[in-house]
């Protein structure tokens, strides 16, 4: 799966977009680890802002399982949840608040 493969990206966006509680998939990025060359897929998913933490964890797990079926075997998958209520609230603020 190449980073420039728009069909692969579209397929990921569509499949992950069907996961329960995923509102959007604003980012899909491909890379390779420097030392090993192992493929890395980074995805950001928009989740409802009032979703309980247990449901956030469940949604992330389902996104990871969905991606595992679509990316090369052995690829590292990183899921970044975005639970901001609006575009003005940075994700980092939400994550920090959730940890407190």
C-alpha atoms as a PDB file:
ATOM      1  CA  UNK A   1       0.000   0.000   0.000  1.00  0.00           C
ATOM      2  CA  UNK A   2       1.713   3.157  -1.143  1.00  0.00           C
ATOM      3  CA  UNK A   3       1.312   6.524   0.520  1.00  0.00           C
ATOM      4  CA  UNK A   4       0.037   7.900  -2.764  1.00  0.00           C
ATOM      5  CA  UNK A   5      -2.544   5.173  -3.245  1.00  0.00           C
ATOM      6  CA  UNK A   6      -5.760   7.169  -3.101  1.00  0.00           C
ATOM      7  CA  UNK A   7      -7.903   4.054  -3.484  1.00  0.00           C
ATOM      8  CA  UNK A   8      -6.333   2.502  -0.382  1.00  0.00           C
ATOM      9  CA  UNK A   9      -6.897   5.686   1.591  1.00  0.00           C
ATOM     10  CA  UNK A  10     -10.497   5.925   0.415  1.00  0.00           C
ATOM     11  CA  UNK A  11     -11.076   2.311   1.416  1.00  0.00           C
ATOM     12  CA  UNK A  12      -9.677   2.960   4.880  1.00  0.00           C
ATOM     13  CA  UNK A  13     -11.763   6.111   5.321  1.00  0.00           C
ATOM     14  CA  UNK A  14     -14.925   4.283   4.252  1.00  0.00           C
ATOM     15  CA  UNK A  15     -14.291   1.198   6.411  1.00  0.00           C
ATOM     16  CA  UNK A  16     -13.299   3.152   9.509  1.00  0.00           C
ATOM     17  CA  UNK A  17     -16.172   5.570   8.940  1.00  0.00           C
ATOM     18  CA  UNK A  18     -18.551   2.640   9.503  1.00  0.00           C
ATOM     19  CA  UNK A  19     -17.144   1.894  12.962  1.00  0.00           C
ATOM     20  CA  UNK A  20     -19.621   2.723  15.732  1.00  0.00           C
ATOM     21  CA  UNK A  21     -19.161   6.261  17.128  1.00  0.00           C
ATOM     22  CA  UNK A  22     -16.707   7.359  14.417  1.00  0.00           C
ATOM     23  CA  UNK A  23     -18.006  10.657  13.053  1.00  0.00           C
ATOM     24  CA  UNK A  24     -15.139  11.459  10.688  1.00  0.00           C
ATOM     25  CA  UNK A  25     -11.738  10.325   9.476  1.00  0.00           C
ATOM     26  CA  UNK A  26      -9.859  13.576   8.824  1.00  0.00           C
ATOM     27  CA  UNK A  27      -6.374  12.055   8.548  1.00  0.00           C
ATOM     28  CA  UNK A  28      -4.757   8.905   7.168  1.00  0.00           C
ATOM     29  CA  UNK A  29      -0.963   8.925   6.835  1.00  0.00           C
ATOM     30  CA  UNK A  30       1.507   6.269   5.766  1.00  0.00           C
ATOM     31  CA  UNK A  31       5.177   6.048   6.721  1.00  0.00           C
ATOM     32  CA  UNK A  32       7.951   3.567   7.425  1.00  0.00           C
ATOM     33  CA  UNK A  33      10.069   3.170  10.548  1.00  0.00           C
ATOM     34  CA  UNK A  34      13.579   4.453   9.960  1.00  0.00           C
ATOM     35  CA  UNK A  35      15.570   1.465  11.205  1.00  0.00           C
ATOM     36  CA  UNK A  36      13.314  -1.420  10.205  1.00  0.00           C
ATOM     37  CA  UNK A  37      11.327  -0.119   7.251  1.00  0.00           C
ATOM     38  CA  UNK A  38       8.177  -1.460   8.948  1.00  0.00           C
ATOM     39  CA  UNK A  39       5.022   0.197   7.592  1.00  0.00           C
ATOM     40  CA  UNK A  40       3.271   2.663   9.890  1.00  0.00           C
ATOM     41  CA  UNK A  41      -0.292   3.897   9.482  1.00  0.00           C
ATOM     42  CA  UNK A  42      -1.521   6.891  11.468  1.00  0.00           C
ATOM     43  CA  UNK A  43      -5.217   7.692  11.504  1.00  0.00           C
ATOM     44  CA  UNK A  44      -7.223  10.384  13.272  1.00  0.00           C
ATOM     45  CA  UNK A  45     -10.872   9.677  13.989  1.00  0.00           C
ATOM     46  CA  UNK A  46     -13.520  12.152  15.101  1.00  0.00           C
ATOM     47  CA  UNK A  47     -15.603  10.893  18.012  1.00  0.00           C
ATOM     48  CA  UNK A  48     -18.599  12.437  19.789  1.00  0.00           C
ATOM     49  CA  UNK A  49     -17.397  14.990  22.378  1.00  0.00           C
ATOM     50  CA  UNK A  50     -19.457  13.554  25.241  1.00  0.00           C
ATOM     51  CA  UNK A  51     -18.554   9.921  24.596  1.00  0.00           C
ATOM     52  CA  UNK A  52     -17.624   8.167  27.868  1.00  0.00           C
ATOM     53  CA  UNK A  53     -13.967   7.144  28.134  1.00  0.00           C
ATOM     54  CA  UNK A  54     -14.873   3.453  28.066  1.00  0.00           C
ATOM     55  CA  UNK A  55     -16.616   3.976  24.714  1.00  0.00           C
ATOM     56  CA  UNK A  56     -13.632   5.949  23.386  1.00  0.00           C
ATOM     57  CA  UNK A  57     -11.411   2.962  24.213  1.00  0.00           C
ATOM     58  CA  UNK A  58     -13.872   0.592  22.525  1.00  0.00           C
ATOM     59  CA  UNK A  59     -14.067   2.772  19.405  1.00  0.00           C
ATOM     60  CA  UNK A  60     -10.255   2.913  19.172  1.00  0.00           C
ATOM     61  CA  UNK A  61     -10.041  -0.877  19.501  1.00  0.00           C
ATOM     62  CA  UNK A  62     -12.597  -1.335  16.716  1.00  0.00           C
ATOM     63  CA  UNK A  63     -10.712   1.113  14.492  1.00  0.00           C
ATOM     64  CA  UNK A  64      -7.497  -0.830  15.127  1.00  0.00           C
ATOM     65  CA  UNK A  65      -9.191  -4.126  14.233  1.00  0.00           C
ATOM     66  CA  UNK A  66     -10.650  -2.606  11.073  1.00  0.00           C
ATOM     67  CA  UNK A  67      -7.259  -1.251  10.025  1.00  0.00           C
ATOM     68  CA  UNK A  68      -5.534  -4.559  10.732  1.00  0.00           C
ATOM     69  CA  UNK A  69      -7.609  -6.112   7.931  1.00  0.00           C
ATOM     70  CA  UNK A  70      -6.703  -3.336   5.476  1.00  0.00           C
ATOM     71  CA  UNK A  71      -3.005  -2.575   6.004  1.00  0.00           C
ATOM     72  CA  UNK A  72       0.037  -4.791   5.365  1.00  0.00           C
ATOM     73  CA  UNK A  73       0.663  -7.531   7.938  1.00  0.00           C
ATOM     74  CA  UNK A  74       2.971  -6.342  10.708  1.00  0.00           C
ATOM     75  CA  UNK A  75       2.223  -2.662  10.146  1.00  0.00           C
ATOM     76  CA  UNK A  76       2.210  -0.426  13.206  1.00  0.00           C
ATOM     77  CA  UNK A  77      -1.162   1.271  13.588  1.00  0.00           C
ATOM     78  CA  UNK A  78      -1.582   4.485  15.564  1.00  0.00           C
ATOM     79  CA  UNK A  79      -5.086   5.816  16.207  1.00  0.00           C
ATOM     80  CA  UNK A  80      -5.509   9.397  17.386  1.00  0.00           C
ATOM     81  CA  UNK A  81      -8.996  10.075  18.773  1.00  0.00           C
ATOM     82  CA  UNK A  82     -10.325  13.576  18.260  1.00  0.00           C
ATOM     83  CA  UNK A  83     -13.170  14.312  20.660  1.00  0.00           C
ATOM     84  CA  UNK A  84     -13.209  18.089  20.369  1.00  0.00           C
ATOM     85  CA  UNK A  85     -16.640  19.650  20.317  1.00  0.00           C
ATOM     86  CA  UNK A  86     -15.541  22.192  17.717  1.00  0.00           C
ATOM     87  CA  UNK A  87     -12.618  23.155  15.502  1.00  0.00           C
ATOM     88  CA  UNK A  88     -11.387  25.751  18.023  1.00  0.00           C
ATOM     89  CA  UNK A  89     -10.662  23.192  20.763  1.00  0.00           C
ATOM     90  CA  UNK A  90      -7.351  21.399  20.216  1.00  0.00           C
ATOM     91  CA  UNK A  91      -7.351  17.647  20.702  1.00  0.00           C
ATOM     92  CA  UNK A  92      -4.486  17.944  23.174  1.00  0.00           C
ATOM     93  CA  UNK A  93      -6.704  19.943  25.537  1.00  0.00           C
ATOM     94  CA  UNK A  94      -9.311  17.206  25.498  1.00  0.00           C
ATOM     95  CA  UNK A  95      -6.752  14.444  26.086  1.00  0.00           C
ATOM     96  CA  UNK A  96      -5.166  16.339  28.987  1.00  0.00           C
ATOM     97  CA  UNK A  97      -8.569  16.954  30.569  1.00  0.00           C
ATOM     98  CA  UNK A  98      -9.425  13.260  30.178  1.00  0.00           C
ATOM     99  CA  UNK A  99      -6.243  12.231  32.001  1.00  0.00           C
ATOM    100  CA  UNK A 100      -6.877  14.534  34.991  1.00  0.00           C
END
